[in-house]
Structures are given as C-alpha cells and as structure tokens.
Short mmCIF file of C-alpha atoms in Angstrom, two decimals:
data_model
loop_
_atom_site.label_atom_id
_atom_site.label_comp_id
_atom_site.label_asym_id
_atom_site.label_seq_id
_atom_site.Cartn_x
_atom_site.Cartn_y
_atom_site.Cartn_z
CA MET A 797 12.85 9.06 -30.76
CA VAL A 798 9.09 9.79 -30.38
CA VAL A 799 7.25 12.90 -29.41
CA THR A 800 4.34 12.38 -27.43
CA LYS A 801 1.11 14.67 -26.96
CA ALA A 802 2.77 16.28 -24.23
CA GLY A 803 6.10 17.13 -25.89
CA VAL A 804 8.17 14.81 -24.05
CA ILE A 805 10.82 13.35 -26.14
CA LEU A 806 11.50 9.70 -25.08
CA ILE A 807 13.49 6.44 -26.55
CA LEU A 808 10.95 3.95 -26.42
CA ASP A 809 12.61 0.94 -27.91
CA ASN A 810 14.19 -1.18 -25.17
CA TYR A 811 13.90 1.67 -22.45
CA LYS A 812 15.04 -0.25 -19.30
CA ILE A 813 13.39 0.48 -15.82
CA ILE A 814 13.82 -1.04 -12.38
CA ILE A 815 11.20 -0.58 -9.93
CA ALA A 816 12.06 -1.39 -6.25
CA GLY A 817 10.03 -1.72 -3.53
CA GLY A 818 7.91 -4.00 -1.01
CA GLY A 819 7.67 -5.82 1.96
CA THR A 820 4.20 -4.69 2.56
CA GLY A 821 1.37 -4.00 0.24
CA GLY A 822 1.88 -0.42 0.93
CA HIS A 823 5.12 -0.25 -0.80
CA LEU A 824 4.41 -3.21 -3.25
CA PHE A 825 1.04 -1.93 -5.18
CA PRO A 826 2.44 1.54 -5.68
CA ALA A 827 5.34 -0.22 -7.57
CA ILE A 828 2.98 -2.64 -9.49
CA ALA A 829 0.42 0.36 -10.34
CA ILE A 830 3.59 2.55 -11.42
CA GLY A 831 4.76 -0.22 -13.42
CA GLU A 832 1.28 -0.96 -15.14
CA GLU A 833 0.72 2.64 -16.25
CA LEU A 834 4.44 2.74 -17.71
CA LYS A 835 4.11 -0.17 -19.49
CA GLU A 836 0.60 1.16 -21.13
CA ARG A 837 2.53 4.25 -22.03
CA ILE A 838 5.62 2.83 -23.45
CA PRO A 839 4.90 -0.66 -24.37
CA GLN A 840 8.47 -1.37 -25.66
CA ALA A 841 9.56 -0.55 -22.26
CA LYS A 842 11.31 -3.56 -20.28
CA ILE A 843 10.22 -3.09 -16.47
CA HIS A 844 12.11 -5.30 -13.93
CA PHE A 845 10.56 -5.33 -10.30
CA ILE A 846 12.71 -5.99 -7.25
CA GLY A 847 11.60 -7.27 -3.89
CA SER A 848 12.36 -9.34 -0.95
CA ASP A 849 12.13 -13.12 -0.49
CA PHE A 850 10.24 -12.38 2.63
CA GLY A 851 7.65 -9.90 1.47
CA LEU A 852 4.58 -9.79 0.21
CA GLU A 853 5.85 -9.76 -3.44
CA ALA A 854 7.15 -13.04 -3.33
CA LYS A 855 3.69 -14.24 -3.76
CA VAL A 856 2.12 -11.39 -5.83
CA PHE A 857 5.16 -11.19 -8.70
CA PRO A 858 4.88 -14.67 -9.98
CA VAL A 859 0.99 -14.51 -9.90
CA LYS A 860 1.11 -11.35 -12.07
CA ASP A 861 3.64 -12.53 -14.07
CA LEU A 862 6.09 -9.73 -13.85
CA LEU A 863 9.68 -9.75 -14.65
CA HIS A 864 11.34 -9.45 -11.13
CA THR A 865 14.19 -10.49 -8.76
CA LEU A 866 13.83 -11.30 -5.24
CA LEU A 867 16.52 -10.32 -2.67
CA PRO A 868 17.45 -12.61 0.49
CA ILE A 869 17.10 -9.27 2.65
CA ARG A 870 14.65 -8.58 5.36
CA GLY A 871 14.23 -5.44 7.93
CA LEU A 872 15.98 -5.01 10.83
CA GLN A 873 14.04 -6.73 13.73
CA ARG A 874 13.13 -4.55 16.59
CA GLY A 875 12.04 -7.26 19.29
CA PHE A 876 14.23 -8.66 21.92
CA SER A 877 13.62 -12.36 21.41
CA PHE A 878 16.35 -15.04 20.53
CA ASP A 879 14.69 -15.27 17.03
CA SER A 880 15.15 -11.56 16.34
CA LEU A 881 18.39 -11.60 17.75
CA ILE A 882 19.43 -14.44 15.38
CA LYS A 883 17.85 -12.56 12.56
CA ASN A 884 19.66 -9.39 13.06
CA LEU A 885 22.95 -11.13 13.33
CA ILE A 886 22.66 -12.83 9.93
CA LEU A 887 21.31 -9.30 8.41
CA PRO A 888 24.82 -8.38 7.31
CA PHE A 889 25.36 -11.36 5.41
CA ARG A 890 22.00 -10.87 3.89
CA ILE A 891 23.05 -7.54 2.89
CA ILE A 892 26.07 -8.79 0.99
CA ALA A 893 24.35 -11.32 -0.58
CA SER A 894 21.71 -9.19 -1.82
CA LEU A 895 24.02 -6.34 -2.95
CA LEU A 896 26.09 -9.02 -4.91
CA LYS A 897 22.66 -10.17 -6.81
CA ILE A 898 21.72 -6.55 -7.34
CA ARG A 899 25.26 -5.95 -9.12
CA THR A 900 24.87 -9.01 -11.32
CA LEU A 901 21.17 -7.73 -12.20
CA PHE A 902 22.54 -4.11 -13.04
CA ASN A 903 25.21 -5.65 -15.17
CA ASP A 904 22.96 -8.02 -17.01
CA PHE A 905 19.87 -5.56 -17.43
CA LYS A 906 21.73 -2.10 -17.60
CA PRO A 907 18.70 0.07 -16.40
CA GLU A 908 18.44 3.31 -17.27
CA LEU A 909 16.23 4.57 -14.67
CA VAL A 910 15.24 3.28 -11.18
CA ILE A 911 12.11 4.00 -9.21
CA GLY A 912 11.99 3.28 -5.43
CA THR A 913 8.75 2.98 -3.58
CA GLY A 914 10.17 2.70 -0.29
CA GLY A 915 10.55 -0.83 1.99
CA TYR A 916 13.82 -2.52 2.79
CA ALA A 917 14.07 -3.96 -0.55
CA SER A 918 14.21 -0.77 -2.44
CA ALA A 919 17.18 1.04 -0.52
CA LEU A 920 20.01 -1.32 -2.15
CA PRO A 921 18.88 -1.03 -5.46
CA LEU A 922 18.82 2.73 -5.14
CA LEU A 923 22.40 2.56 -3.60
CA MET A 924 23.63 0.70 -6.58
CA ALA A 925 22.08 3.22 -9.01
CA THR A 926 23.77 6.01 -7.21
CA ILE A 927 27.64 4.46 -7.32
CA GLN A 928 27.69 3.13 -10.86
CA LYS A 929 30.29 5.06 -12.87
CA THR A 930 27.62 6.37 -15.12
CA THR A 931 25.09 7.48 -12.22
CA ILE A 932 21.65 6.14 -13.11
CA PRO A 933 18.95 8.68 -12.35
CA ILE A 934 16.51 7.54 -9.24
CA ILE A 935 12.93 8.59 -8.46
CA LEU A 936 11.56 8.21 -5.09
CA GLN A 937 7.63 7.88 -4.60
CA GLU A 938 6.61 8.27 -0.82
CA GLN A 939 3.26 7.22 0.21
CA ASN A 940 3.17 8.61 3.68
CA SER A 941 2.82 12.02 5.85
CA PHE A 942 6.08 11.36 7.46
CA PRO A 943 8.90 10.27 4.78
CA GLY A 944 10.40 6.79 5.22
CA ILE A 945 13.78 6.07 6.13
CA THR A 946 14.43 5.37 2.32
CA THR A 947 13.19 8.69 1.11
CA ARG A 948 15.26 10.44 3.82
CA TRP A 949 18.50 8.60 2.86
CA PHE A 950 18.17 9.03 -1.08
CA ALA A 951 16.21 12.35 -1.04
CA ASN A 952 19.57 14.54 -2.11
CA LYS A 953 20.44 12.09 -4.97
CA ALA A 954 16.75 11.57 -6.39
CA SER A 955 15.88 13.40 -9.58
CA LEU A 956 12.25 13.65 -8.33
CA ILE A 957 10.18 12.88 -5.14
CA CYS A 958 6.42 12.15 -5.85
CA VAL A 959 4.47 12.63 -2.55
CA ALA A 960 1.04 11.74 -1.32
CA PHE A 961 0.98 14.45 1.31
CA LYS A 962 2.55 17.61 1.80
CA ILE A 963 5.92 17.15 3.51
CA TYR A 964 7.27 20.10 5.25
CA ASP A 965 11.00 19.92 4.72
CA LYS A 966 12.64 22.74 3.24
CA SER A 967 15.42 20.39 1.90
CA LEU A 968 13.07 18.59 -0.24
CA ASN A 969 11.27 21.18 -1.62
CA ARG A 970 12.95 21.77 -5.07
CA LYS A 971 12.50 17.98 -5.67
CA VAL A 972 9.03 17.31 -4.56
CA VAL A 973 5.60 17.30 -6.55
CA LEU A 974 2.55 16.48 -4.66
CA THR A 975 0.69 13.87 -6.86
CA GLY A 976 -1.02 11.57 -4.42
CA ASN A 977 -0.48 7.91 -3.90
CA PRO A 978 -0.54 5.41 -6.89
CA ILE A 979 -3.35 3.34 -6.64
CA ARG A 980 -4.23 0.06 -8.82
CA ASN A 981 -6.03 1.12 -11.88
CA ASN A 982 -9.02 -0.99 -11.52
CA ILE A 983 -9.61 -0.08 -7.82
CA VAL A 984 -12.81 1.69 -8.70
CA LEU A 985 -14.08 -0.87 -11.02
CA GLY A 986 -15.72 -3.55 -8.70
CA GLU A 987 -18.97 -4.83 -9.84
CA LYS A 988 -21.16 -5.44 -6.99
CA SER A 989 -23.36 -8.02 -8.30
CA LEU A 990 -20.57 -10.32 -9.01
CA ALA A 991 -18.81 -9.45 -5.64
CA LEU A 992 -22.05 -10.23 -3.65
CA LYS A 993 -22.22 -13.43 -5.54
CA GLU A 994 -18.57 -14.44 -4.78
CA TYR A 995 -18.95 -13.75 -1.03
CA ASN A 996 -22.28 -15.13 -0.74
CA LEU A 997 -23.70 -11.81 0.68
CA ASP A 998 -27.33 -10.15 1.01
CA GLU A 999 -27.78 -7.38 -1.16
CA GLN A 1000 -30.15 -6.03 1.44
CA LYS A 1001 -28.02 -5.86 4.12
CA LYS A 1002 -25.27 -3.21 4.80
CA THR A 1003 -21.95 -4.23 4.47
CA VAL A 1004 -18.69 -3.33 7.01
CA PHE A 1005 -15.44 -4.27 5.35
CA VAL A 1006 -12.71 -4.76 8.07
CA PHE A 1007 -9.28 -5.04 7.35
CA GLY A 1008 -5.78 -4.19 8.52
CA GLY A 1009 -3.81 -3.95 5.49
CA SER A 1010 -2.41 -6.73 3.39
CA GLN A 1011 -0.92 -8.73 6.08
CA GLY A 1012 -3.62 -8.05 8.76
CA SER A 1013 -3.50 -6.45 12.21
CA ALA A 1014 -3.35 -8.56 15.20
CA PHE A 1015 -4.74 -5.55 17.21
CA LEU A 1016 -7.64 -4.98 15.00
CA ASN A 1017 -8.46 -8.82 14.79
CA LYS A 1018 -8.55 -8.99 18.46
CA SER A 1019 -10.72 -6.13 18.79
CA MET A 1020 -13.46 -7.45 15.99
CA GLU A 1021 -13.20 -10.71 18.03
CA LYS A 1022 -14.57 -9.31 21.05
CA ILE A 1023 -17.48 -7.79 19.15
CA ILE A 1024 -18.17 -10.30 16.06
CA ASN A 1025 -20.60 -12.25 17.63
CA ARG A 1026 -23.23 -9.22 18.09
CA PHE A 1027 -23.36 -8.68 14.53
CA ASN A 1028 -25.21 -12.00 13.96
CA GLY A 1029 -28.99 -11.62 13.99
CA ILE A 1030 -29.10 -7.90 12.96
CA PRO A 1031 -29.30 -6.49 9.38
CA VAL A 1032 -25.47 -6.00 9.17
CA GLN A 1033 -22.77 -8.16 7.39
CA ILE A 1034 -18.98 -8.37 7.88
CA LEU A 1035 -16.28 -9.03 5.36
CA TRP A 1036 -13.42 -9.47 7.60
CA GLN A 1037 -9.87 -9.96 5.96
CA THR A 1038 -7.55 -11.38 9.05
CA GLY A 1039 -4.25 -11.43 7.02
CA ASP A 1040 -2.51 -14.96 6.34
CA ASN A 1041 -1.06 -15.40 9.56
CA GLU A 1042 -4.16 -14.91 11.69
CA TYR A 1043 -6.83 -16.37 9.43
CA ASN A 1044 -6.74 -19.95 11.37
CA ASN A 1045 -7.65 -18.00 14.80
CA TYR A 1046 -10.90 -16.36 13.43
CA LYS A 1047 -12.17 -18.68 10.52
CA LYS A 1048 -14.46 -20.24 13.20
CA TYR A 1049 -16.41 -17.01 13.16
CA MET A 1050 -17.38 -17.70 9.72
CA SER A 1051 -21.53 -17.50 9.26
CA GLY A 1052 -24.19 -16.31 6.78
CA SER A 1053 -23.45 -12.81 7.65
CA ILE A 1054 -19.82 -12.91 8.66
CA LYS A 1055 -17.39 -13.65 6.02
CA VAL A 1056 -13.69 -14.46 6.94
CA THR A 1057 -11.15 -14.62 4.68
CA PRO A 1058 -6.90 -14.62 5.01
CA PHE A 1059 -6.56 -12.38 2.08
CA ILE A 1060 -8.23 -10.16 -0.69
CA ASN A 1061 -6.69 -10.10 -3.95
CA ASP A 1062 -9.67 -8.26 -5.84
CA MET A 1063 -9.85 -5.41 -3.45
CA ALA A 1064 -12.23 -3.34 -5.85
CA SER A 1065 -14.86 -6.02 -5.29
CA ALA A 1066 -14.42 -5.57 -1.58
CA TYR A 1067 -14.52 -1.85 -1.81
CA THR A 1068 -17.63 -1.84 -3.89
CA LEU A 1069 -19.55 -4.17 -1.53
CA SER A 1070 -18.58 -1.97 1.45
CA ASP A 1071 -21.01 0.97 3.24
CA LEU A 1072 -18.45 1.32 5.62
CA VAL A 1073 -14.71 0.34 5.87
CA VAL A 1074 -13.06 -0.11 9.38
CA CYS A 1075 -9.27 -0.29 8.87
CA ARG A 1076 -5.76 0.98 9.71
CA SER A 1077 -4.50 4.14 8.08
CA GLY A 1078 -1.76 3.20 6.08
CA ALA A 1079 -1.18 5.84 3.13
CA LEU A 1080 -2.01 3.25 0.46
CA THR A 1081 -5.36 2.27 2.21
CA LEU A 1082 -6.45 5.82 2.42
CA SER A 1083 -5.84 6.52 -0.98
CA GLU A 1084 -7.91 3.67 -2.10
CA VAL A 1085 -10.70 4.45 0.27
CA THR A 1086 -11.03 7.98 -0.71
CA ALA A 1087 -10.76 7.01 -4.41
CA CYS A 1088 -13.69 4.87 -4.03
CA GLY A 1089 -15.53 7.44 -1.79
CA LYS A 1090 -15.68 5.03 1.07
CA PRO A 1091 -16.71 6.48 4.65
CA SER A 1092 -14.50 4.93 7.33
CA ILE A 1093 -13.75 4.02 11.00
CA LEU A 1094 -9.85 4.73 11.09
CA ILE A 1095 -7.77 2.96 13.76
CA PRO A 1096 -4.15 4.10 13.19
CA PHE A 1097 -1.07 1.65 14.07
CA ALA A 1098 0.14 3.32 17.10
CA ALA A 1099 3.93 1.90 16.39
CA ALA A 1100 4.28 3.49 12.87
CA ALA A 1101 7.36 5.40 12.45
CA GLY A 1102 6.84 9.16 13.02
CA ASN A 1103 3.26 8.18 13.96
CA HIS A 1104 2.41 8.79 10.32
CA GLN A 1105 -0.26 6.67 10.37
CA LEU A 1106 -2.34 8.93 13.02
CA LYS A 1107 -1.25 12.03 10.84
CA ASN A 1108 -2.75 10.19 7.74
CA ALA A 1109 -5.82 9.51 9.61
CA LYS A 1110 -6.06 13.16 10.73
CA THR A 1111 -6.38 14.54 7.20
CA LEU A 1112 -9.66 12.23 6.59
CA TYR A 1113 -10.77 12.98 10.29
CA HIS A 1114 -10.58 16.62 10.06
CA THR A 1115 -12.67 16.92 6.69
CA GLY A 1116 -15.45 14.61 8.10
CA ALA A 1117 -14.67 11.78 6.02
CA SER A 1118 -13.80 9.42 8.71
CA ILE A 1119 -14.20 8.51 12.37
CA LEU A 1120 -10.79 8.31 14.27
CA ILE A 1121 -10.13 6.14 17.03
CA GLU A 1122 -6.64 5.73 18.54
CA GLU A 1123 -5.46 2.50 19.84
CA LYS A 1124 -5.20 3.81 23.30
CA ASN A 1125 -8.66 4.95 23.14
CA LEU A 1126 -10.23 2.04 21.38
CA ASN A 1127 -12.97 0.25 23.35
CA SER A 1128 -14.41 -2.80 21.90
CA ASP A 1129 -18.21 -1.83 23.08
CA SER A 1130 -17.88 1.59 21.64
CA LEU A 1131 -16.39 0.28 18.63
CA PHE A 1132 -19.60 -1.84 17.98
CA LYS A 1133 -21.97 1.25 18.88
CA LYS A 1134 -19.95 3.40 16.23
CA ILE A 1135 -20.26 0.80 13.59
CA ASN A 1136 -23.99 -0.09 14.27
CA HIS A 1137 -24.87 3.64 14.48
CA LEU A 1138 -23.12 4.40 11.23
CA VAL A 1139 -24.55 1.61 9.08
CA ASN A 1140 -28.23 2.58 10.23
CA ASN A 1141 -27.73 6.46 9.60
CA LYS A 1142 -27.89 6.62 5.72
CA VAL A 1143 -27.71 10.39 5.91
CA LYS A 1144 -24.36 10.23 7.86
CA LEU A 1145 -22.87 7.68 5.61
CA ASP A 1146 -23.69 9.53 2.50
CA GLU A 1147 -22.45 12.58 3.73
CA MET A 1148 -19.03 10.88 4.73
CA SER A 1149 -18.92 9.08 1.34
CA SER A 1150 -19.28 12.50 -0.51
CA ILE A 1151 -16.60 14.06 1.34
CA SER A 1152 -14.20 10.98 1.19
CA LYS A 1153 -14.76 10.98 -2.84
CA THR A 1154 -13.66 14.70 -2.71
CA LEU A 1155 -10.29 13.70 -1.29
CA GLY A 1156 -9.61 10.89 -3.56
CA LYS A 1157 -6.96 11.17 -6.19
CA PRO A 1158 -7.92 8.45 -8.75
CA ASN A 1159 -5.46 10.01 -11.16
CA ALA A 1160 -2.43 9.97 -9.08
CA THR A 1161 -0.70 7.12 -11.18
CA LYS A 1162 -1.16 9.09 -14.29
CA LYS A 1163 0.62 12.30 -12.61
CA ILE A 1164 3.46 10.20 -11.37
CA VAL A 1165 4.09 8.76 -14.81
CA ASP A 1166 3.76 11.99 -16.27
CA HIS A 1167 6.57 13.22 -14.10
CA ILE A 1168 8.48 10.12 -14.54
CA MET A 1169 8.28 10.32 -18.36
CA LYS A 1170 9.87 13.97 -18.11
CA VAL A 1171 12.66 12.94 -15.91
CA SER A 1172 13.09 10.14 -18.57
CA SER A 1173 13.29 12.44 -21.52
CA ASN A 1174 16.54 13.95 -19.98
CA VAL A 1175 18.11 10.50 -19.56
#
C-alpha cells in the first residue's frame, strides 16, 4: 500500500487495468493518453488496451508497442449496399467471436478496473466487466456534448463518467465530472523549426492546416479540391491531411506551397506550424485545437449522431475562437475567401488564437487520472 500526496491509497504492485476504445482517433487517442498518464503515475501497473481489427488502433498499437488485444468486431453498417448487408449479417458472429476472446482475456489478465473511451470496440469489454461474479468497476470517458451509445448503455453501472462538455442529463449528474478531453501529452510541444524542415515549408508564409480527423473527410477533401489551385502564387501554404483512403486522389496537387499527406502521426508539429486550422469539429480535434490556442474554421460533420459536431463547434463559435460553416451552407468560393481573409488579418487571427487558448484544457488527462485513482483506491 502506498499513500500518494493527494492522500489516495492504491495497491500499486501489479495493478491491472483494461482500457477499451477505438475505431476512430476520437476514441483511440483519449484511451492512449489516459494509459500513458496512468503508467507515469503507477509505473508498476499493467495496462492492457482493447480495440478492433478494423479500427485505426490496429496500426497504432503495434507502433507504440502497447500491450493490446484486437477484436474481430466492427460497427453496424448504415448503408443499403450489398456489401453493407453482408457485413451486418456477419455481425452477430463477430460479436460472439469477440465475446469469447474477451472472456479468455479477462480470465488470464484478471483486470481490477475497466475504462471505456467509446467506439464499437469498448462496449463488449464493459459488458464483460459488469457480468463477472465479482463485478469489476468501470469508468467511462465521454468526448462529445451528446453522449455516445456506449456511455448511454453503461452510465447506470459506471462508477464515474468523465465528460468534456456539460451534459444535461439528470440521471447522470451524480456520476459526471467535467474534466475536458484527454489529449496527447506532447500535443503542445511541437518545434516549429523542425516541423518546417520536415514538410519543407516557408517560414515567411502563413500556414493553413486542413484535416478531417484521423480518417480524413471526403466532404472536406472535395471542398478543398475546388479551391486548392488558388493558393498557388499567393503567400499562403497548405498542409493537407487527406486520410489514407483518399490520398491517391489528391496527391497530384502537391507543390512547393501545398503539402498533401495521408496521415500525420506527429500532430504537435502540424499544430505548431499552423496559423489557421480548417477542420471538422470532433471533440478530440477541438480539445487539441484549443489546447494549442489555434484559430479555426470549423465544418461539422452533418451526419454525426445527435448532431454533436455542430453542438461542439458552437461552443467555440459563440466565444469568437472559430468561424462555423455548416455543410449545407458551404460554398467553395466563400471558403477560399474566408481562409484568405483570415490569414491576411493578423489582428483577427491573434484575437481568435487568444480566445481559443482560454478554452483549452491541457490538464484534462491529469484531472481524469486523478479521478480514476480515487475510484481505484476503493476497489
């Protein structure tokens, strides 16, 4: 037994934690951030990550050398194509196979705490934790202003729910703590000089960073394609992350002032380069943008559950940190004019940057882990 400075008593030796979440970066990177902070606080802890064979984590976990299990699970397909139909017909078999794999893991690993950060890979481990003979405590981390389905399913069984935005649900109030979203601990530590060399960009030009989340955005990519050539010949340069699936469609636009890349692993470098960010308004994205104090043009994903991306974006728009353009109102010509106007208006950019910085919660991960440790002390 060890007593921390905060007076929290924890059994540190071989303390075993499962962190489940993934599918997209919005669920994956909070899981990793929480795991890194826990490991720093409790070096002896054993942390096992759970994700999906079909999610971004299948690439990221091995690169980061994290102890992990990947499940053969994927989300319900909402399309009406033959391919979607086949995937949905196979889904029950994937669920059964995943449950068997999780049961084996729980029997071998014997977790003392399960943390869920959302996504289709997190629901089954949380379920398994709640049906054990000796119930394993679960903690949920909700990134969005509109609670995801996993949070809604397991809220009543959770010991704690850490949220990034105020959630107006009276049934959750006694368990909810407002912490902000966990972000990668090095996100604000990018070195601009090194980043300029990495992307071969000009220090004298303003840089616009365009991205649609970890997997890219077809809508945002098409919108940029209509105006991308207009940036050639003017003192503005573009760093454009397209996503892996669409990179081959847009790499032809690469030039001296336009850098096209499928995926950026070192987001700290991308942010430190940026004078303006054009992006979707996923919760994790906004947490990083504000932590780095970046002005932004936000284009929410219109089909997001509960329209949560629009709600997320409005929290920045109403303060003056961002410009908000809904998909239905997006005009490529006006998008170009807004970008060009902002990058040539230093006073406005500085004002937006200052406001953005005040909204950031760079210590969110530490606050979340503080709460996790308090719950763990009662295990």
